[in-house]
Amino acid sequence: MTSRMLEAASVSPSWLAVAAVGVAVVAYFLGCFNGAVVVSRYILRDDIRDHGSGNAGLTNFYRTFGGPLTAAVILSDAIKAILAVLFAVFIAGQISPELVVLAKYWAGAFCMIGHMFPCTFGFRGGKGVLSGSAVAVMIGIGGGGVLPSWIIPVTVWGGFIVLVGATRYVSLGSCWGGASFIVVSWIVYQDPLILLLAAVMGGLLLWGHRSNMVRLVQGNERKFEFHKGSQSQKRAEKSASEPEKEAPAPEEESEK
């Protein structure tokens, strides 16, 4: 697959391969640091994947636990994506400035793969919405192609906010983000390799929401609600309020 960015860089294929593998490895393992799993397993001692939808993502964490630790999940998932992209930008900048945009997409794709399929947590991760959104913002910072690059995060985030605000379906806004990211990346850069990497990221996000899309069509998708107490807390309160049942008395043996 040809790419005008690769052609403009005029980099030795061997050096390019080494840099690409290095960025991919770093980005993947940064993605493996799943905030929802780390916070729930090692701070709350209650794995988020054992609750709700079983997904290690922000929405399920918020619905299950809520509280200020939700902010820790948001920060960790956003920061790891930012670090992955910054590392890729640094490496690409040392080789050729022409590779910077391509490196952002490359690192973003592997960071999302790590988030969704973390080898550190049995390949059971989140759906990639927050990390993917952070990658879109990082791509929007800097130079563009045919059009300014800031159009990408504005399109992705703008549609997400409008759809979630109007319908309260987080999954609908997330699907918009994945699909629109592919389309707007092509419109801005019109580069086949960029389109391929954008399709990987957007496709992963849509694949992660395949069950949500089915529920949206069937009309039984759960809407977002502001936190009214965590599910784990509600379960504890319910069990505490229920009277303890007395153990049944042993039956007397019949006389023979």
Coordinates of C-alpha atoms in Angstrom, one line a residue:
M1 CA 0.0 0.0 0.0
T2 CA 1.5 3.3 -1.1
S3 CA 1.5 6.4 1.2
R4 CA 2.6 9.8 0.2
M5 CA 3.9 10.3 3.7
L6 CA 6.2 7.4 3.5
E7 CA 7.4 8.4 0.0
A8 CA 8.1 12.0 1.2
A9 CA 10.1 10.7 4.2
S10 CA 12.6 8.7 2.1
V11 CA 13.6 6.6 5.1
S12 CA 15.5 3.3 4.9
P13 CA 13.0 0.4 5.2
S14 CA 15.1 -1.3 7.9
W15 CA 15.2 1.8 10.1
L16 CA 11.5 2.4 9.5
A17 CA 10.7 -1.2 10.5
V18 CA 12.7 -1.0 13.7
A19 CA 11.0 2.3 14.7
A20 CA 7.6 0.9 13.8
V21 CA 8.1 -2.2 16.0
G22 CA 9.4 -0.2 18.9
V23 CA 6.5 2.3 18.8
A24 CA 4.0 -0.6 18.5
V25 CA 5.4 -2.4 21.5
V26 CA 5.5 0.7 23.7
A27 CA 2.0 1.8 22.6
Y28 CA 0.5 -1.7 23.2
F29 CA 1.9 -2.1 26.7
L30 CA 0.8 1.4 27.6
G31 CA -2.7 0.4 26.4
C32 CA -2.6 -2.6 28.6
F33 CA -2.7 -0.4 31.7
N34 CA -6.4 -0.5 32.0
G35 CA -7.6 2.0 34.6
A36 CA -10.9 0.3 35.4
V37 CA -9.3 -3.0 36.0
V38 CA -6.3 -1.6 38.0
V39 CA -8.6 0.6 40.3
S40 CA -11.2 -2.1 40.8
R41 CA -8.8 -5.0 41.4
Y42 CA -6.1 -3.4 43.4
I43 CA -7.8 -0.5 45.2
L44 CA -11.5 -1.6 45.6
R45 CA -10.5 -5.4 45.6
D46 CA -13.5 -6.1 43.4
D47 CA -12.8 -6.7 39.7
I48 CA -15.1 -4.6 37.5
R49 CA -15.3 -7.4 35.0
D50 CA -17.3 -9.4 37.5
H51 CA -20.1 -6.8 37.4
G52 CA -22.7 -5.3 35.1
S53 CA -21.8 -5.8 31.5
G54 CA -18.5 -7.5 32.4
N55 CA -16.7 -4.8 30.4
A56 CA -13.6 -3.1 31.8
G57 CA -14.6 0.3 30.6
L58 CA -15.5 3.7 32.0
T59 CA -19.3 3.4 31.7
N60 CA -19.5 0.0 33.5
F61 CA -17.1 1.3 36.2
Y62 CA -19.2 4.4 36.8
R63 CA -22.4 2.4 36.9
T64 CA -21.0 -0.2 39.3
F65 CA -18.8 1.8 41.7
G66 CA -19.2 5.5 40.9
G67 CA -17.4 7.9 43.3
P68 CA -14.2 9.9 42.8
L69 CA -12.2 6.9 41.6
T70 CA -14.1 7.3 38.3
A71 CA -11.8 10.3 37.7
A72 CA -8.8 8.1 38.2
V73 CA -10.1 5.7 35.5
I74 CA -10.6 8.7 33.1
L75 CA -7.2 10.1 33.7
S76 CA -5.3 6.8 33.4
D77 CA -7.0 5.8 30.1
A78 CA -6.5 9.3 28.6
I79 CA -3.0 9.7 29.8
K80 CA -1.8 6.4 28.5
A81 CA -3.1 7.3 25.0
I82 CA -1.4 10.7 25.2
L83 CA 1.9 9.1 26.2
A84 CA 1.7 6.6 23.4
V85 CA 1.2 9.3 20.8
L86 CA 3.9 11.6 22.3
F87 CA 6.4 8.7 22.2
A88 CA 5.5 8.0 18.6
V89 CA 5.8 11.7 17.7
F90 CA 9.3 11.9 19.3
I91 CA 10.6 8.8 17.5
A92 CA 9.1 10.0 14.1
G93 CA 10.5 13.5 14.6
Q94 CA 14.0 12.0 15.0
I95 CA 13.6 10.1 11.7
S96 CA 11.6 12.5 9.5
P97 CA 8.9 15.1 10.2
E98 CA 6.9 13.7 7.4
L99 CA 6.2 10.6 9.5
V100 CA 4.7 12.4 12.5
V101 CA 1.0 12.1 11.5
L102 CA 1.4 8.5 10.4
A103 CA 3.2 7.8 13.7
K104 CA 0.2 9.2 15.7
Y105 CA -2.2 6.8 13.9
W106 CA 0.2 3.9 14.3
A107 CA 0.6 4.4 18.0
G108 CA -3.1 5.1 18.5
A109 CA -4.0 1.8 16.8
F110 CA -1.7 -0.3 19.0
C111 CA -2.7 1.6 22.2
M112 CA -6.3 0.7 21.5
I113 CA -5.4 -2.9 20.8
G114 CA -3.7 -3.0 24.2
H115 CA -6.6 -1.4 25.9
M116 CA -9.1 -3.8 24.4
F117 CA -7.0 -6.9 24.5
P118 CA -4.5 -6.5 27.4
C119 CA -2.1 -9.4 27.8
T120 CA -1.7 -8.4 31.4
F121 CA -5.3 -9.0 32.2
G122 CA -6.2 -12.1 30.2
F123 CA -7.0 -10.1 27.0
R124 CA -10.2 -8.8 28.6
G125 CA -10.2 -5.0 28.4
G126 CA -12.5 -2.1 27.6
K127 CA -14.1 -0.9 24.4
G128 CA -11.6 1.8 23.7
V129 CA -13.9 4.9 23.7
L130 CA -11.9 7.1 26.1
S131 CA -8.4 6.1 24.8
G132 CA -9.6 6.4 21.2
S133 CA -11.1 9.9 21.9
A134 CA -7.8 11.0 23.4
V135 CA -5.9 9.7 20.3
A136 CA -8.3 11.8 18.1
V137 CA -7.5 14.9 20.2
M138 CA -3.8 14.3 19.8
I139 CA -4.1 13.8 16.1
G140 CA -6.0 17.1 15.9
I141 CA -3.0 19.0 17.4
G142 CA -0.6 20.0 14.7
G143 CA -0.6 20.2 11.0
G144 CA -3.2 18.8 8.7
G145 CA -3.4 17.5 5.2
V146 CA -6.0 18.6 2.7
L147 CA -7.9 20.2 5.6
P148 CA -6.9 21.2 9.1
S149 CA -6.4 18.3 11.5
W150 CA -8.6 19.9 14.2
I151 CA -11.6 18.9 12.2
I152 CA -11.0 15.3 13.3
P153 CA -11.5 15.7 17.1
V154 CA -14.3 18.3 16.6
T155 CA -16.2 15.9 14.4
V156 CA -15.7 12.9 16.7
W157 CA -16.3 14.7 20.0
G158 CA -19.0 17.1 18.7
G159 CA -21.1 14.3 17.3
F160 CA -20.6 12.2 20.5
I161 CA -21.7 15.1 22.8
V162 CA -24.7 15.9 20.7
L163 CA -25.9 12.3 20.4
V164 CA -25.4 11.4 24.0
G165 CA -27.0 14.7 25.2
A166 CA -30.0 14.2 23.0
T167 CA -30.6 10.4 23.5
R168 CA -28.6 9.5 26.7
Y169 CA -27.2 6.5 24.8
V170 CA -23.4 6.5 25.3
S171 CA -23.1 3.6 22.9
L172 CA -24.7 5.6 20.1
G173 CA -22.3 8.4 20.6
S174 CA -19.4 5.9 20.7
C175 CA -20.5 4.3 17.5
W176 CA -20.6 7.7 15.9
G177 CA -17.1 8.4 17.1
G178 CA -15.7 5.2 15.6
A179 CA -17.4 5.6 12.2
S180 CA -16.9 9.3 11.8
F181 CA -13.2 8.9 12.7
I182 CA -12.6 6.7 9.7
V183 CA -14.5 9.0 7.3
V184 CA -13.0 12.3 8.5
S185 CA -9.5 10.9 8.6
W186 CA -9.7 10.1 4.9
I187 CA -11.3 13.6 4.2
V188 CA -8.4 15.4 6.0
Y189 CA -5.4 13.3 4.8
Q190 CA -6.6 11.3 1.8
D191 CA -3.7 8.8 2.4
P192 CA -4.4 5.1 2.0
L193 CA -2.2 4.1 5.0
I194 CA -3.9 6.6 7.2
L195 CA -7.2 5.3 6.1
L196 CA -6.2 1.7 7.0
L197 CA -5.0 2.7 10.5
A198 CA -8.1 4.8 11.0
A199 CA -10.2 1.9 9.9
V200 CA -8.4 -0.4 12.4
M201 CA -9.2 2.0 15.3
G202 CA -12.7 2.9 14.3
G203 CA -13.4 -0.7 13.4
L204 CA -12.2 -2.0 16.8
L205 CA -14.4 0.5 18.6
L206 CA -17.5 -0.5 16.5
W207 CA -16.7 -4.2 17.0
G208 CA -16.5 -3.6 20.8
H209 CA -20.0 -2.1 20.6
R210 CA -21.6 -4.8 18.4
S211 CA -23.9 -6.0 21.2
N212 CA -24.9 -2.4 22.0
M213 CA -25.8 -1.9 18.4
V214 CA -28.1 -4.9 18.5
R215 CA -29.8 -3.6 21.7
L216 CA -30.2 -0.1 20.1
V217 CA -32.0 -1.6 17.1
Q218 CA -34.2 -3.7 19.4
G219 CA -34.9 -0.7 21.6
N220 CA -33.7 -2.1 24.9
E221 CA -30.3 -0.4 25.2
R222 CA -29.7 1.1 28.7
K223 CA -29.6 4.9 28.8
F224 CA -27.0 6.8 30.8
E225 CA -28.0 8.1 34.2
F226 CA -26.1 10.2 36.6
H227 CA -24.9 8.1 39.5
K228 CA -27.3 7.3 42.3
G229 CA -25.2 5.0 44.3
S230 CA -23.0 2.1 43.1
Q231 CA -24.5 -1.3 42.3
S232 CA -22.1 -2.9 44.8
Q233 CA -23.3 -0.5 47.5
K234 CA -27.0 -1.1 46.7
R235 CA -26.4 -4.9 46.9
A236 CA -24.7 -4.5 50.3
E237 CA -27.6 -2.3 51.6
K238 CA -30.2 -4.7 50.3
S239 CA -28.6 -7.7 51.9
A240 CA -28.2 -5.8 55.2
S241 CA -31.8 -4.8 55.2
E242 CA -33.1 -8.3 54.6
P243 CA -33.8 -10.2 57.9
E244 CA -31.7 -13.2 58.4
K245 CA -33.6 -16.4 57.8
E246 CA -33.6 -18.9 60.6
A247 CA -32.1 -22.2 59.8
P248 CA -34.8 -24.9 59.6
A249 CA -35.0 -27.2 62.6
P250 CA -33.9 -30.7 61.9
E251 CA -36.6 -33.2 61.4
E252 CA -37.2 -35.6 64.3
E253 CA -36.4 -39.1 63.5
S254 CA -39.5 -41.3 63.3
E255 CA -39.9 -44.0 65.8
K256 CA -39.2 -47.4 64.4

